[in-house]
mmCIF file of C-alpha atoms in Angstrom:
data_model
loop_
_atom_site.group_PDB
_atom_site.id
_atom_site.type_symbol
_atom_site.label_atom_id
_atom_site.label_comp_id
_atom_site.label_asym_id
_atom_site.label_seq_id
_atom_site.Cartn_x
_atom_site.Cartn_y
_atom_site.Cartn_z
ATOM 1 C CA MET A 764 32.003 18.581 -29.101
ATOM 2 C CA LYS A 765 34.268 18.563 -26.050
ATOM 3 C CA ILE A 766 32.921 17.715 -22.597
ATOM 4 C CA SER A 767 32.949 21.440 -21.703
ATOM 5 C CA GLU A 768 30.790 22.175 -24.761
ATOM 6 C CA LEU A 769 28.471 19.278 -23.917
ATOM 7 C CA SER A 770 28.162 20.819 -20.455
ATOM 8 C CA SER A 771 27.242 24.252 -21.853
ATOM 9 C CA ALA A 772 24.763 22.814 -24.347
ATOM 10 C CA SER A 773 23.015 20.670 -21.728
ATOM 11 C CA ALA A 774 23.333 22.963 -18.687
ATOM 12 C CA VAL A 775 24.715 19.947 -16.792
ATOM 13 C CA SER A 776 28.043 20.471 -15.013
ATOM 14 C CA VAL A 777 31.183 18.689 -16.218
ATOM 15 C CA GLY A 778 31.443 16.956 -12.831
ATOM 16 C CA THR A 779 27.918 15.601 -13.139
ATOM 17 C CA ILE A 780 28.543 14.454 -16.721
ATOM 18 C CA LYS A 781 31.659 12.587 -15.520
ATOM 19 C CA TYR A 782 29.575 10.990 -12.779
ATOM 20 C CA TYR A 783 26.996 9.781 -15.331
ATOM 21 C CA LEU A 784 29.854 8.405 -17.476
ATOM 22 C CA ARG A 785 31.302 6.512 -14.482
ATOM 23 C CA GLU A 786 27.850 5.186 -13.557
ATOM 24 C CA GLY A 787 27.307 3.912 -17.109
ATOM 25 C CA LEU A 788 24.257 6.112 -17.731
ATOM 26 C CA LEU A 789 25.975 7.962 -20.569
ATOM 27 C CA PRO A 790 28.022 6.094 -23.187
ATOM 28 C CA ALA A 791 31.690 7.086 -23.466
ATOM 29 C CA GLY A 792 32.645 9.674 -26.064
ATOM 30 C CA GLU A 793 35.037 8.964 -28.902
ATOM 31 C CA ARG A 794 38.508 9.279 -27.449
ATOM 32 C CA THR A 795 40.616 11.957 -29.203
ATOM 33 C CA SER A 796 43.625 11.912 -26.868
ATOM 34 C CA ARG A 797 44.601 10.346 -23.565
ATOM 35 C CA THR A 798 42.537 12.932 -21.652
ATOM 36 C CA THR A 799 39.938 14.185 -24.123
ATOM 37 C CA ALA A 800 36.945 12.701 -25.945
ATOM 38 C CA GLU A 801 34.472 13.927 -28.499
ATOM 39 C CA TYR A 802 30.723 13.882 -27.789
ATOM 40 C CA GLY A 803 27.828 14.097 -30.238
ATOM 41 C CA GLU A 804 24.117 14.874 -30.443
ATOM 42 C CA GLU A 805 23.261 11.424 -29.068
ATOM 43 C CA HIS A 806 25.093 12.314 -25.843
ATOM 44 C CA LEU A 807 23.157 15.562 -25.603
ATOM 45 C CA GLY A 808 19.866 13.712 -26.115
ATOM 46 C CA ARG A 809 20.807 11.085 -23.551
ATOM 47 C CA LEU A 810 21.721 13.808 -21.027
ATOM 48 C CA ARG A 811 18.321 15.481 -21.514
ATOM 49 C CA LEU A 812 16.675 12.117 -20.998
ATOM 50 C CA ILE A 813 18.650 11.392 -17.812
ATOM 51 C CA ARG A 814 17.758 14.797 -16.348
ATOM 52 C CA ALA A 815 14.076 14.348 -17.229
ATOM 53 C CA LEU A 816 13.976 10.873 -15.669
ATOM 54 C CA LEU A 817 15.664 12.112 -12.486
ATOM 55 C CA GLU A 818 13.843 15.414 -12.083
ATOM 56 C CA GLU A 819 10.348 14.706 -13.364
ATOM 57 C CA GLY A 820 10.186 10.934 -13.636
ATOM 58 C CA GLY A 821 11.069 10.487 -9.979
ATOM 59 C CA LEU A 822 13.634 7.778 -10.688
ATOM 60 C CA GLY A 823 16.898 7.362 -8.811
ATOM 61 C CA ILE A 824 20.262 6.587 -10.429
ATOM 62 C CA ASP A 825 19.501 2.835 -10.355
ATOM 63 C CA GLY A 826 16.167 3.360 -12.071
ATOM 64 C CA VAL A 827 17.772 5.511 -14.764
ATOM 65 C CA ARG A 828 20.410 2.820 -15.280
ATOM 66 C CA ARG A 829 17.663 0.205 -15.837
ATOM 67 C CA VAL A 830 15.846 2.471 -18.273
ATOM 68 C CA VAL A 831 18.918 3.259 -20.387
ATOM 69 C CA ALA A 832 19.923 -0.424 -20.319
ATOM 70 C CA ALA A 833 16.518 -1.295 -21.782
ATOM 71 C CA LEU A 834 16.940 1.438 -24.422
ATOM 72 C CA ASP A 835 20.281 -0.020 -25.452
ATOM 73 C CA VAL A 836 18.806 -3.480 -26.143
ATOM 74 C CA PRO A 837 15.833 -2.866 -28.426
ATOM 75 C CA ASP A 838 13.573 -5.799 -29.209
ATOM 76 C CA PRO A 839 11.291 -5.464 -32.209
ATOM 77 C CA ALA A 840 8.309 -7.430 -30.895
ATOM 78 C CA ARG A 841 5.859 -5.062 -29.282
ATOM 79 C CA LEU A 842 4.712 -7.657 -26.790
ATOM 80 C CA ASP A 843 8.183 -8.659 -25.636
ATOM 81 C CA LEU A 844 9.056 -4.996 -25.674
ATOM 82 C CA MET A 845 6.361 -4.345 -23.132
ATOM 83 C CA ALA A 846 7.666 -7.192 -20.965
ATOM 84 C CA THR A 847 11.299 -6.102 -21.263
ATOM 85 C CA SER A 848 10.566 -2.517 -20.451
ATOM 86 C CA GLN A 849 8.349 -3.437 -17.531
ATOM 87 C CA ASP A 850 11.100 -5.697 -16.218
ATOM 88 C CA ALA A 851 13.534 -2.806 -16.542
ATOM 89 C CA LEU A 852 11.232 -0.545 -14.567
ATOM 90 C CA VAL A 853 10.156 -2.964 -11.879
ATOM 91 C CA ALA A 854 13.168 -5.244 -11.444
ATOM 92 C CA GLY A 855 15.762 -4.777 -8.783
ATOM 93 C CA VAL A 856 13.691 -2.402 -6.715
ATOM 94 C CA GLY A 857 15.195 -4.431 -3.898
ATOM 95 C CA ARG A 858 12.114 -4.323 -1.786
ATOM 96 C CA GLU A 859 10.602 -7.500 -0.447
ATOM 97 C CA LEU A 860 7.223 -7.957 -2.078
ATOM 98 C CA PRO A 861 4.239 -8.755 0.112
ATOM 99 C CA ASP A 862 2.023 -11.811 -0.068
ATOM 100 C CA ASP A 863 0.184 -11.034 -3.306
ATOM 101 C CA THR A 864 -2.667 -13.562 -2.985
ATOM 102 C CA ARG A 865 -5.420 -10.947 -3.049
ATOM 103 C CA ALA A 866 -3.980 -9.055 -6.037
ATOM 104 C CA ARG A 867 -3.529 -12.326 -7.942
ATOM 105 C CA ALA A 868 -7.094 -13.408 -7.207
ATOM 106 C CA TRP A 869 -8.386 -10.040 -8.387
ATOM 107 C CA LEU A 870 -6.268 -10.251 -11.591
ATOM 108 C CA VAL A 871 -7.474 -13.794 -12.314
ATOM 109 C CA ARG A 872 -11.099 -12.790 -11.843
ATOM 110 C CA ARG A 873 -10.544 -9.846 -14.169
ATOM 111 C CA GLY A 874 -8.829 -12.017 -16.787
ATOM 112 C CA TRP A 875 -5.632 -9.992 -16.881
ATOM 113 C CA PRO A 876 -2.528 -12.057 -17.711
ATOM 114 C CA ILE A 877 -0.072 -13.097 -14.995
ATOM 115 C CA LEU A 878 3.327 -14.537 -15.884
ATOM 116 C CA PRO A 879 3.718 -18.182 -14.797
ATOM 117 C CA GLU A 880 6.792 -17.426 -12.712
ATOM 118 C CA ASP A 881 8.559 -14.518 -11.042
ATOM 119 C CA ASP A 882 5.916 -11.981 -12.025
ATOM 120 C CA PRO A 883 6.653 -8.816 -10.040
ATOM 121 C CA LEU A 884 3.510 -6.897 -11.009
ATOM 122 C CA PRO A 885 0.910 -8.599 -8.753
ATOM 123 C CA GLY A 886 3.203 -7.897 -5.794
ATOM 124 C CA ARG A 887 3.604 -4.310 -6.861
ATOM 125 C CA LEU A 888 -0.163 -3.894 -7.050
ATOM 126 C CA GLU A 889 -0.584 -5.616 -3.674
ATOM 127 C CA ALA A 890 2.053 -3.360 -2.074
ATOM 128 C CA ALA A 891 0.276 -0.203 -3.255
ATOM 129 C CA TRP A 892 -3.156 -1.626 -2.368
ATOM 130 C CA SER A 893 -2.231 -2.605 1.173
ATOM 131 C CA ALA A 894 -0.369 0.679 1.710
ATOM 132 C CA CYS A 895 -3.671 2.427 0.974
ATOM 133 C CA GLU A 896 -5.306 0.360 3.674
ATOM 134 C CA ARG A 897 -2.546 1.104 6.171
ATOM 135 C CA ALA A 898 -3.189 4.777 5.403
ATOM 136 C CA GLY A 899 -6.908 4.307 6.054
ATOM 137 C CA ILE A 900 -8.047 4.242 2.390
ATOM 138 C CA ASP A 901 -10.124 1.128 1.752
ATOM 139 C CA ILE A 902 -10.369 -0.035 -1.854
ATOM 140 C CA ASP A 903 -12.626 -3.019 -2.337
ATOM 141 C CA GLY A 904 -12.573 -5.226 -5.417
ATOM 142 C CA SER A 905 -15.367 -3.323 -7.150
ATOM 143 C CA VAL A 906 -13.670 0.070 -6.709
ATOM 144 C CA MET A 907 -10.467 -1.545 -7.994
ATOM 145 C CA ASP A 908 -12.462 -2.735 -11.004
ATOM 146 C CA ARG A 909 -13.667 0.777 -11.748
ATOM 147 C CA TYR A 910 -10.125 2.141 -11.489
ATOM 148 C CA ALA A 911 -8.932 -0.694 -13.723
ATOM 149 C CA ASP A 912 -11.574 0.094 -16.372
ATOM 150 C CA ALA A 913 -10.279 3.659 -16.513
ATOM 151 C CA VAL A 914 -6.617 2.652 -16.523
ATOM 152 C CA GLU A 915 -7.278 0.176 -19.330
ATOM 153 C CA GLN A 916 -8.223 3.195 -21.461
ATOM 154 C CA VAL A 917 -4.907 4.821 -20.500
ATOM 155 C CA ALA A 918 -3.077 1.656 -21.528
ATOM 156 C CA ARG A 919 -4.846 1.601 -24.901
ATOM 157 C CA VAL A 920 -3.458 5.076 -25.597
ATOM 158 C CA ASP A 921 -0.028 3.903 -24.389
ATOM 159 C CA VAL A 922 0.042 0.850 -26.632
ATOM 160 C CA ALA A 923 -1.369 2.708 -29.656
ATOM 161 C CA SER A 924 1.422 5.287 -29.305
ATOM 162 C CA VAL A 925 4.196 2.719 -29.717
ATOM 163 C CA PRO A 926 5.767 3.067 -33.164
ATOM 164 C CA VAL A 927 5.553 -0.266 -34.984
ATOM 165 C CA ARG A 928 8.290 0.101 -37.585
ATOM 166 C CA ASP A 929 11.203 1.424 -35.539
ATOM 167 C CA PRO A 930 12.308 -0.873 -32.685
ATOM 168 C CA ALA A 931 14.601 1.687 -31.039
ATOM 169 C CA ALA A 932 11.847 4.323 -31.087
ATOM 170 C CA ALA A 933 9.386 1.733 -29.780
ATOM 171 C CA VAL A 934 11.575 0.825 -26.804
ATOM 172 C CA HIS A 935 12.077 4.502 -26.071
ATOM 173 C CA ARG A 936 8.348 5.158 -26.166
ATOM 174 C CA VAL A 937 7.467 2.226 -23.913
ATOM 175 C CA VAL A 938 10.220 2.573 -21.337
ATOM 176 C CA VAL A 939 10.519 6.335 -21.139
ATOM 177 C CA GLY A 940 6.816 6.904 -21.739
ATOM 178 C CA THR A 941 5.849 4.636 -18.876
ATOM 179 C CA VAL A 942 7.989 6.643 -16.463
ATOM 180 C CA MET A 943 7.455 10.133 -17.822
ATOM 181 C CA ILE A 944 3.730 10.009 -18.504
ATOM 182 C CA ASP A 945 2.860 9.021 -14.905
ATOM 183 C CA PRO A 946 3.382 12.643 -13.720
ATOM 184 C CA VAL A 947 1.181 13.866 -16.603
ATOM 185 C CA LEU A 948 -1.562 11.459 -15.522
ATOM 186 C CA SER A 949 -1.118 12.550 -11.922
ATOM 187 C CA ALA A 950 -1.577 16.244 -12.867
ATOM 188 C CA LEU A 951 -4.563 15.360 -15.072
ATOM 189 C CA ARG A 952 -6.087 13.463 -12.141
ATOM 190 C CA LEU A 953 -6.052 16.566 -9.917
ATOM 191 C CA LEU A 954 -7.534 18.670 -12.722
ATOM 192 C CA ALA A 955 -10.154 16.030 -13.503
ATOM 193 C CA GLN A 956 -11.123 15.698 -9.818
ATOM 194 C CA ARG A 957 -11.754 19.440 -9.812
ATOM 195 C CA LYS A 958 -13.772 19.221 -13.021
ATOM 196 C CA VAL A 959 -15.897 16.331 -11.738
ATOM 197 C CA ALA A 960 -16.473 17.964 -8.341
ATOM 198 C CA TRP A 961 -17.294 21.265 -10.071
ATOM 199 C CA LEU A 962 -19.807 19.622 -12.401
ATOM 200 C CA GLU A 963 -21.365 17.804 -9.469
ATOM 201 C CA ALA A 964 -21.786 21.106 -7.641
ATOM 202 C CA GLY A 965 -23.829 22.398 -10.560
ATOM 203 C CA GLY A 966 -21.049 23.600 -12.822
ATOM 204 C CA ASP A 967 -22.038 27.247 -12.492
ATOM 205 C CA ALA A 968 -19.770 29.943 -13.820
ATOM 206 C CA ARG A 969 -18.259 30.697 -10.430
ATOM 207 C CA PRO A 970 -14.878 29.035 -10.254
ATOM 208 C CA MET A 971 -14.399 26.655 -7.355
ATOM 209 C CA GLY A 972 -12.501 27.686 -4.261
ATOM 210 C CA GLN A 973 -13.635 31.260 -4.687
ATOM 211 C CA GLY A 974 -16.833 30.890 -2.674
ATOM 212 C CA MET B 506 0.474 4.086 26.159
ATOM 213 C CA LYS B 507 4.020 5.328 26.709
ATOM 214 C CA ILE B 508 6.236 6.374 23.811
ATOM 215 C CA SER B 509 8.118 3.058 24.102
ATOM 216 C CA GLU B 510 4.840 1.170 23.753
ATOM 217 C CA LEU B 511 3.803 3.357 20.827
ATOM 218 C CA SER B 512 7.156 2.475 19.271
ATOM 219 C CA SER B 513 6.591 -1.271 19.728
ATOM 220 C CA ALA B 514 3.018 -1.111 18.446
ATOM 221 C CA SER B 515 3.977 0.877 15.323
ATOM 222 C CA ALA B 516 7.416 -0.623 14.646
ATOM 223 C CA VAL B 517 8.721 2.959 14.434
ATOM 224 C CA SER B 518 11.746 3.761 16.618
ATOM 225 C CA VAL B 519 11.408 6.136 19.587
ATOM 226 C CA GLY B 520 13.938 8.460 17.946
ATOM 227 C CA THR B 521 11.877 8.654 14.753
ATOM 228 C CA ILE B 522 8.669 9.250 16.727
ATOM 229 C CA LYS B 523 10.379 12.140 18.559
ATOM 230 C CA TYR B 524 11.490 13.523 15.194
ATOM 231 C CA TYR B 525 7.890 13.434 13.891
ATOM 232 C CA LEU B 526 6.740 15.170 17.097
ATOM 233 C CA ARG B 527 9.352 17.920 16.655
ATOM 234 C CA GLU B 528 8.398 18.323 12.996
ATOM 235 C CA GLY B 529 4.736 18.690 13.894
ATOM 236 C CA LEU B 530 3.634 15.625 11.930
ATOM 237 C CA LEU B 531 2.398 13.857 15.041
ATOM 238 C CA PRO B 532 0.362 15.723 17.687
ATOM 239 C CA ALA B 533 1.858 15.822 21.193
ATOM 240 C CA GLY B 534 0.741 13.195 23.680
ATOM 241 C CA GLU B 535 -1.001 14.018 26.929
ATOM 242 C CA ARG B 536 1.714 15.035 29.343
ATOM 243 C CA THR B 537 1.830 12.817 32.459
ATOM 244 C CA SER B 538 5.060 14.169 33.997
ATOM 245 C CA ARG B 539 7.850 16.537 33.071
ATOM 246 C CA THR B 540 9.452 13.857 30.879
ATOM 247 C CA THR B 541 6.644 11.466 29.975
ATOM 248 C CA ALA B 542 3.449 11.623 27.939
ATOM 249 C CA GLU B 543 0.606 9.293 27.142
ATOM 250 C CA TYR B 544 -0.281 8.362 23.562
ATOM 251 C CA GLY B 545 -3.484 6.848 22.195
ATOM 252 C CA GLU B 546 -4.896 5.011 19.210
ATOM 253 C CA GLU B 547 -5.060 8.235 17.197
ATOM 254 C CA HIS B 548 -1.275 8.532 17.485
ATOM 255 C CA LEU B 549 -0.845 4.975 16.297
ATOM 256 C CA GLY B 550 -3.141 5.628 13.318
ATOM 257 C CA ARG B 551 -1.315 8.836 12.475
ATOM 258 C CA LEU B 552 2.048 7.041 12.629
ATOM 259 C CA ARG B 553 0.809 4.385 10.199
ATOM 260 C CA LEU B 554 -0.402 7.136 7.889
ATOM 261 C CA ILE B 555 2.938 8.997 8.038
ATOM 262 C CA ARG B 556 4.866 5.820 7.227
ATOM 263 C CA ALA B 557 2.525 4.987 4.341
ATOM 264 C CA LEU B 558 2.821 8.505 2.899
ATOM 265 C CA LEU B 559 6.621 8.437 3.160
ATOM 266 C CA GLU B 560 7.237 4.880 2.017
ATOM 267 C CA GLU B 561 4.548 4.271 -0.595
ATOM 268 C CA GLY B 562 3.144 7.707 -1.320
ATOM 269 C CA GLY B 563 6.542 9.060 -2.274
ATOM 270 C CA LEU B 564 6.124 12.231 -0.223
ATOM 271 C CA GLY B 565 8.917 13.947 1.686
ATOM 272 C CA ILE B 566 8.574 15.356 5.201
ATOM 273 C CA ASP B 567 7.242 18.662 3.824
ATOM 274 C CA GLY B 568 4.610 16.853 1.781
ATOM 275 C CA VAL B 569 3.523 14.823 4.802
ATOM 276 C CA ARG B 570 3.297 18.049 6.828
ATOM 277 C CA ARG B 571 0.962 19.572 4.223
ATOM 278 C CA VAL B 572 -1.185 16.449 4.154
ATOM 279 C CA VAL B 573 -1.597 16.224 7.938
ATOM 280 C CA ALA B 574 -2.233 19.980 8.112
ATOM 281 C CA ALA B 575 -5.106 19.526 5.646
ATOM 282 C CA LEU B 576 -6.422 16.599 7.713
ATOM 283 C CA ASP B 577 -6.457 18.745 10.814
ATOM 284 C CA VAL B 578 -8.659 21.434 9.205
ATOM 285 C CA PRO B 579 -11.625 19.561 7.783
ATOM 286 C CA ASP B 580 -14.029 21.493 5.592
ATOM 287 C CA PRO B 581 -17.428 19.946 4.984
ATOM 288 C CA ALA B 582 -18.020 21.144 1.428
ATOM 289 C CA ARG B 583 -16.852 18.523 -1.008
ATOM 290 C CA LEU B 584 -15.895 21.090 -3.597
ATOM 291 C CA ASP B 585 -13.853 23.268 -1.276
ATOM 292 C CA LEU B 586 -12.450 20.080 0.181
ATOM 293 C CA MET B 587 -11.087 19.146 -3.202
ATOM 294 C CA ALA B 588 -9.526 22.603 -3.547
ATOM 295 C CA THR B 589 -8.051 22.589 -0.042
ATOM 296 C CA SER B 590 -6.575 19.163 -0.401
ATOM 297 C CA GLN B 591 -5.167 19.914 -3.823
ATOM 298 C CA ASP B 592 -3.614 23.083 -2.425
ATOM 299 C CA ALA B 593 -2.088 21.012 0.367
ATOM 300 C CA LEU B 594 -0.606 18.595 -2.121
ATOM 301 C CA VAL B 595 0.614 21.040 -4.722
ATOM 302 C CA ALA B 596 1.512 24.142 -2.718
ATOM 303 C CA GLY B 597 4.970 24.948 -1.543
ATOM 304 C CA VAL B 598 6.687 22.513 -3.812
ATOM 305 C CA GLY B 599 9.144 25.351 -4.131
ATOM 306 C CA ARG B 600 9.804 24.775 -7.780
ATOM 307 C CA GLU B 601 9.476 27.537 -10.289
ATOM 308 C CA LEU B 602 6.597 26.689 -12.588
ATOM 309 C CA PRO B 603 7.103 26.957 -16.330
ATOM 310 C CA ASP B 604 5.192 29.147 -18.757
ATOM 311 C CA ASP B 605 1.875 27.288 -18.746
ATOM 312 C CA THR B 606 0.289 28.889 -21.844
ATOM 313 C CA ARG B 607 -0.076 25.632 -23.755
ATOM 314 C CA ALA B 608 -1.569 23.723 -20.784
ATOM 315 C CA ARG B 609 -4.012 26.591 -20.125
ATOM 316 C CA ALA B 610 -5.074 26.704 -23.772
ATOM 317 C CA TRP B 611 -5.634 22.952 -23.751
ATOM 318 C CA LEU B 612 -7.664 23.179 -20.494
ATOM 319 C CA VAL B 613 -9.792 26.019 -21.860
ATOM 320 C CA ARG B 614 -10.502 24.107 -25.068
ATOM 321 C CA ARG B 615 -11.461 21.084 -22.985
ATOM 322 C CA GLY B 616 -13.704 23.131 -20.706
ATOM 323 C CA TRP B 617 -11.944 22.137 -17.502
ATOM 324 C CA PRO B 618 -12.056 24.820 -14.794
ATOM 325 C CA ILE B 619 -9.038 27.012 -14.062
ATOM 326 C CA LEU B 620 -8.906 29.177 -10.952
ATOM 327 C CA PRO B 621 -8.871 32.908 -11.752
ATOM 328 C CA GLU B 622 -5.633 33.483 -9.848
ATOM 329 C CA ASP B 623 -2.621 31.567 -8.541
ATOM 330 C CA ASP B 624 -3.786 28.251 -9.958
ATOM 331 C CA PRO B 625 -0.817 25.859 -9.646
ATOM 332 C CA LEU B 626 -2.356 22.980 -11.607
ATOM 333 C CA PRO B 627 -1.890 24.226 -15.196
ATOM 334 C CA GLY B 628 1.792 24.775 -14.419
ATOM 335 C CA ARG B 629 2.067 21.324 -12.935
ATOM 336 C CA LEU B 630 0.542 19.804 -16.068
ATOM 337 C CA GLU B 631 2.819 21.922 -18.281
ATOM 338 C CA ALA B 632 5.902 20.860 -16.288
ATOM 339 C CA ALA B 633 5.088 17.161 -16.722
ATOM 340 C CA TRP B 634 4.105 17.663 -20.365
ATOM 341 C CA SER B 635 7.275 19.503 -21.361
ATOM 342 C CA ALA B 636 9.429 17.052 -19.368
ATOM 343 C CA CYS B 637 7.999 14.307 -21.602
ATOM 344 C CA GLU B 638 9.108 16.265 -24.641
ATOM 345 C CA ARG B 639 12.582 16.832 -23.221
ATOM 346 C CA ALA B 640 12.733 13.057 -22.749
ATOM 347 C CA GLY B 641 11.698 12.534 -26.378
ATOM 348 C CA ILE B 642 8.055 11.592 -25.739
ATOM 349 C CA ASP B 643 5.780 13.788 -27.835
ATOM 350 C CA ILE B 644 2.207 14.155 -26.618
ATOM 351 C CA ASP B 645 0.025 16.206 -28.919
ATOM 352 C CA GLY B 646 -3.284 17.725 -27.882
ATOM 353 C CA SER B 647 -5.327 14.815 -29.202
ATOM 354 C CA VAL B 648 -3.295 12.199 -27.284
ATOM 355 C CA MET B 649 -3.637 14.424 -24.206
ATOM 356 C CA ASP B 650 -7.396 14.413 -24.810
ATOM 357 C CA ARG B 651 -7.490 10.627 -24.885
ATOM 358 C CA TYR B 652 -5.484 10.428 -21.652
ATOM 359 C CA ALA B 653 -7.801 13.031 -20.120
ATOM 360 C CA ASP B 654 -10.907 11.034 -21.090
ATOM 361 C CA ALA B 655 -9.479 8.037 -19.249
ATOM 362 C CA VAL B 656 -8.353 10.043 -16.215
ATOM 363 C CA GLU B 657 -11.780 11.667 -15.972
ATOM 364 C CA GLN B 658 -13.125 8.163 -15.297
ATOM 365 C CA VAL B 659 -10.522 7.787 -12.527
ATOM 366 C CA ALA B 660 -11.629 11.097 -11.049
ATOM 367 C CA ARG B 661 -15.281 10.010 -11.080
ATOM 368 C CA VAL B 662 -14.326 7.035 -8.915
ATOM 369 C CA ASP B 663 -12.284 9.348 -6.678
ATOM 370 C CA VAL B 664 -15.099 11.831 -6.160
ATOM 371 C CA ALA B 665 -17.740 9.111 -5.697
ATOM 372 C CA SER B 666 -15.589 7.567 -2.950
ATOM 373 C CA VAL B 667 -15.615 10.711 -0.803
ATOM 374 C CA PRO B 668 -17.923 10.199 2.194
ATOM 375 C CA VAL B 669 -20.563 12.926 2.217
ATOM 376 C CA ARG B 670 -21.651 12.904 5.862
ATOM 377 C CA ASP B 671 -18.346 12.897 7.726
ATOM 378 C CA PRO B 672 -16.104 15.902 6.971
ATOM 379 C CA ALA B 673 -13.016 14.473 8.694
ATOM 380 C CA ALA B 674 -13.364 11.187 6.798
ATOM 381 C CA ALA B 675 -13.950 13.132 3.588
ATOM 382 C CA VAL B 676 -10.765 15.166 3.980
ATOM 383 C CA HIS B 677 -8.862 12.000 4.762
ATOM 384 C CA ARG B 678 -10.190 10.280 1.664
ATOM 385 C CA VAL B 679 -9.440 13.189 -0.661
ATOM 386 C CA VAL B 680 -6.012 14.145 0.640
ATOM 387 C CA VAL B 681 -4.614 10.747 1.515
ATOM 388 C CA GLY B 682 -6.417 9.011 -1.349
ATOM 389 C CA THR B 683 -4.972 11.392 -3.906
ATOM 390 C CA VAL B 684 -1.444 10.587 -2.767
ATOM 391 C CA MET B 685 -1.811 6.898 -1.969
ATOM 392 C CA ILE B 686 -3.896 5.804 -4.948
ATOM 393 C CA ASP B 687 -1.381 7.131 -7.517
ATOM 394 C CA PRO B 688 0.919 4.098 -6.935
ATOM 395 C CA VAL B 689 -2.104 1.780 -7.328
ATOM 396 C CA LEU B 690 -2.946 3.429 -10.649
ATOM 397 C CA SER B 691 0.687 3.201 -11.693
ATOM 398 C CA ALA B 692 0.766 -0.572 -10.991
ATOM 399 C CA LEU B 693 -2.587 -1.013 -12.757
ATOM 400 C CA ARG B 694 -1.185 0.857 -15.767
ATOM 401 C CA LEU B 695 1.682 -1.640 -16.170
ATOM 402 C CA LEU B 696 -0.740 -4.553 -15.803
ATOM 403 C CA ALA B 697 -3.217 -2.982 -18.234
ATOM 404 C CA GLN B 698 -0.477 -2.286 -20.805
ATOM 405 C CA ARG B 699 0.379 -5.972 -20.666
ATOM 406 C CA LYS B 700 -3.265 -6.960 -21.024
ATOM 407 C CA VAL B 701 -3.834 -4.638 -23.987
ATOM 408 C CA ALA B 702 -0.607 -5.721 -25.736
ATOM 409 C CA TRP B 703 -1.483 -9.375 -25.052
ATOM 410 C CA LEU B 704 -4.978 -8.998 -26.502
ATOM 411 C CA GLU B 705 -3.543 -7.210 -29.514
ATOM 412 C CA ALA B 706 -1.154 -10.114 -30.084
ATOM 413 C CA GLY B 707 -4.133 -12.456 -30.331
ATOM 414 C CA GLY B 708 -4.659 -13.189 -26.656
ATOM 415 C CA ASP B 709 -3.772 -16.860 -26.974
ATOM 416 C CA ALA B 710 -3.257 -18.926 -23.868
ATOM 417 C CA ARG B 711 0.519 -18.642 -23.955
ATOM 418 C CA PRO B 712 1.565 -16.077 -21.407
ATOM 419 C CA MET B 713 3.600 -13.190 -22.725
ATOM 420 C CA GLY B 714 7.364 -13.056 -22.304
ATOM 421 C CA GLN B 715 7.545 -16.839 -22.381
ATOM 422 C CA GLY B 716 7.894 -17.104 -26.158
#
């Protein structure tokens, strides 16, 4: 299809599509003349993915670029896949990471693996942890443990959902799933808080907030 | 302290502090002359909270305004508290919610409470769920159930952490904790994915990604 048809099919303007092409988020179409190119279903799928990552996944253009770069270099090993995709998501955030001593100590005590060098994840955990404290939300090691127990269950679902026989599908699931499922978990958390608070209040038939 | 001292103590510029005052995020200081006012520790704490919500919590100015508005109207009942704070976080996002039939059906089957009218949470779940599908990540009802089981554990920690005797502290914990703990859970999820994938690969002493 022509770029104008790709625009109609995706509901993304031609100008925006050209911007994604320039930014390397969308691969070039097959050139049919000096000024025209032909686009296919893979471009339409990629456009839907870009819009979803930007609008719901909360990524910026740089984040989308890292995600699509990871998609374009699939690695068949599930373990390395996880590392590659995490690198794609975490790398280049361009923010100075804090002293991560406490997060590392907590991870070591818990027995969760830390990379021997340049591991960005302990710093990411420390940044979020200390931001909670700056906002007046104290999380001690035992509360962190209880959150981690719950999140480990989430991760088991994540890892079990990775297709084992199709590397490209596996990379897509890990990289895109990690970004796109966070908002699902966030919505579930609000609903589950309501359910738990409702149960605690006796779980009568009267819906909460209607008292 | 004067506004210049508040600026030094918080590392937030005088111009930004004045912007937060105009936007109603920060309560006015006690006026000491026609052009000067006196600020206290509560202003410093509020400034730290605003910066944490903006920088780590991922909220915009409107989101911060809703959060501080909820903080300023504490309600002692934990259940209503949960509702009020969720309203503060979800309301006024100004996005048209999708048809939430599927999310509602899933919630009903699961036995999670839905408000009888104007409940924004099923639509929020549906929006995140269908965005996953647009991005090529299929989540069927049974995978959603497994995620929900895990998130219910998160919510139990959330609800147990709400102080029962101090309404203002309780509102703070619910509203600010809901926003600020999401990035902690997100970092834990990446770490837990690594741990689960590492265990699955045999959990030998060789750290992942170093193969």
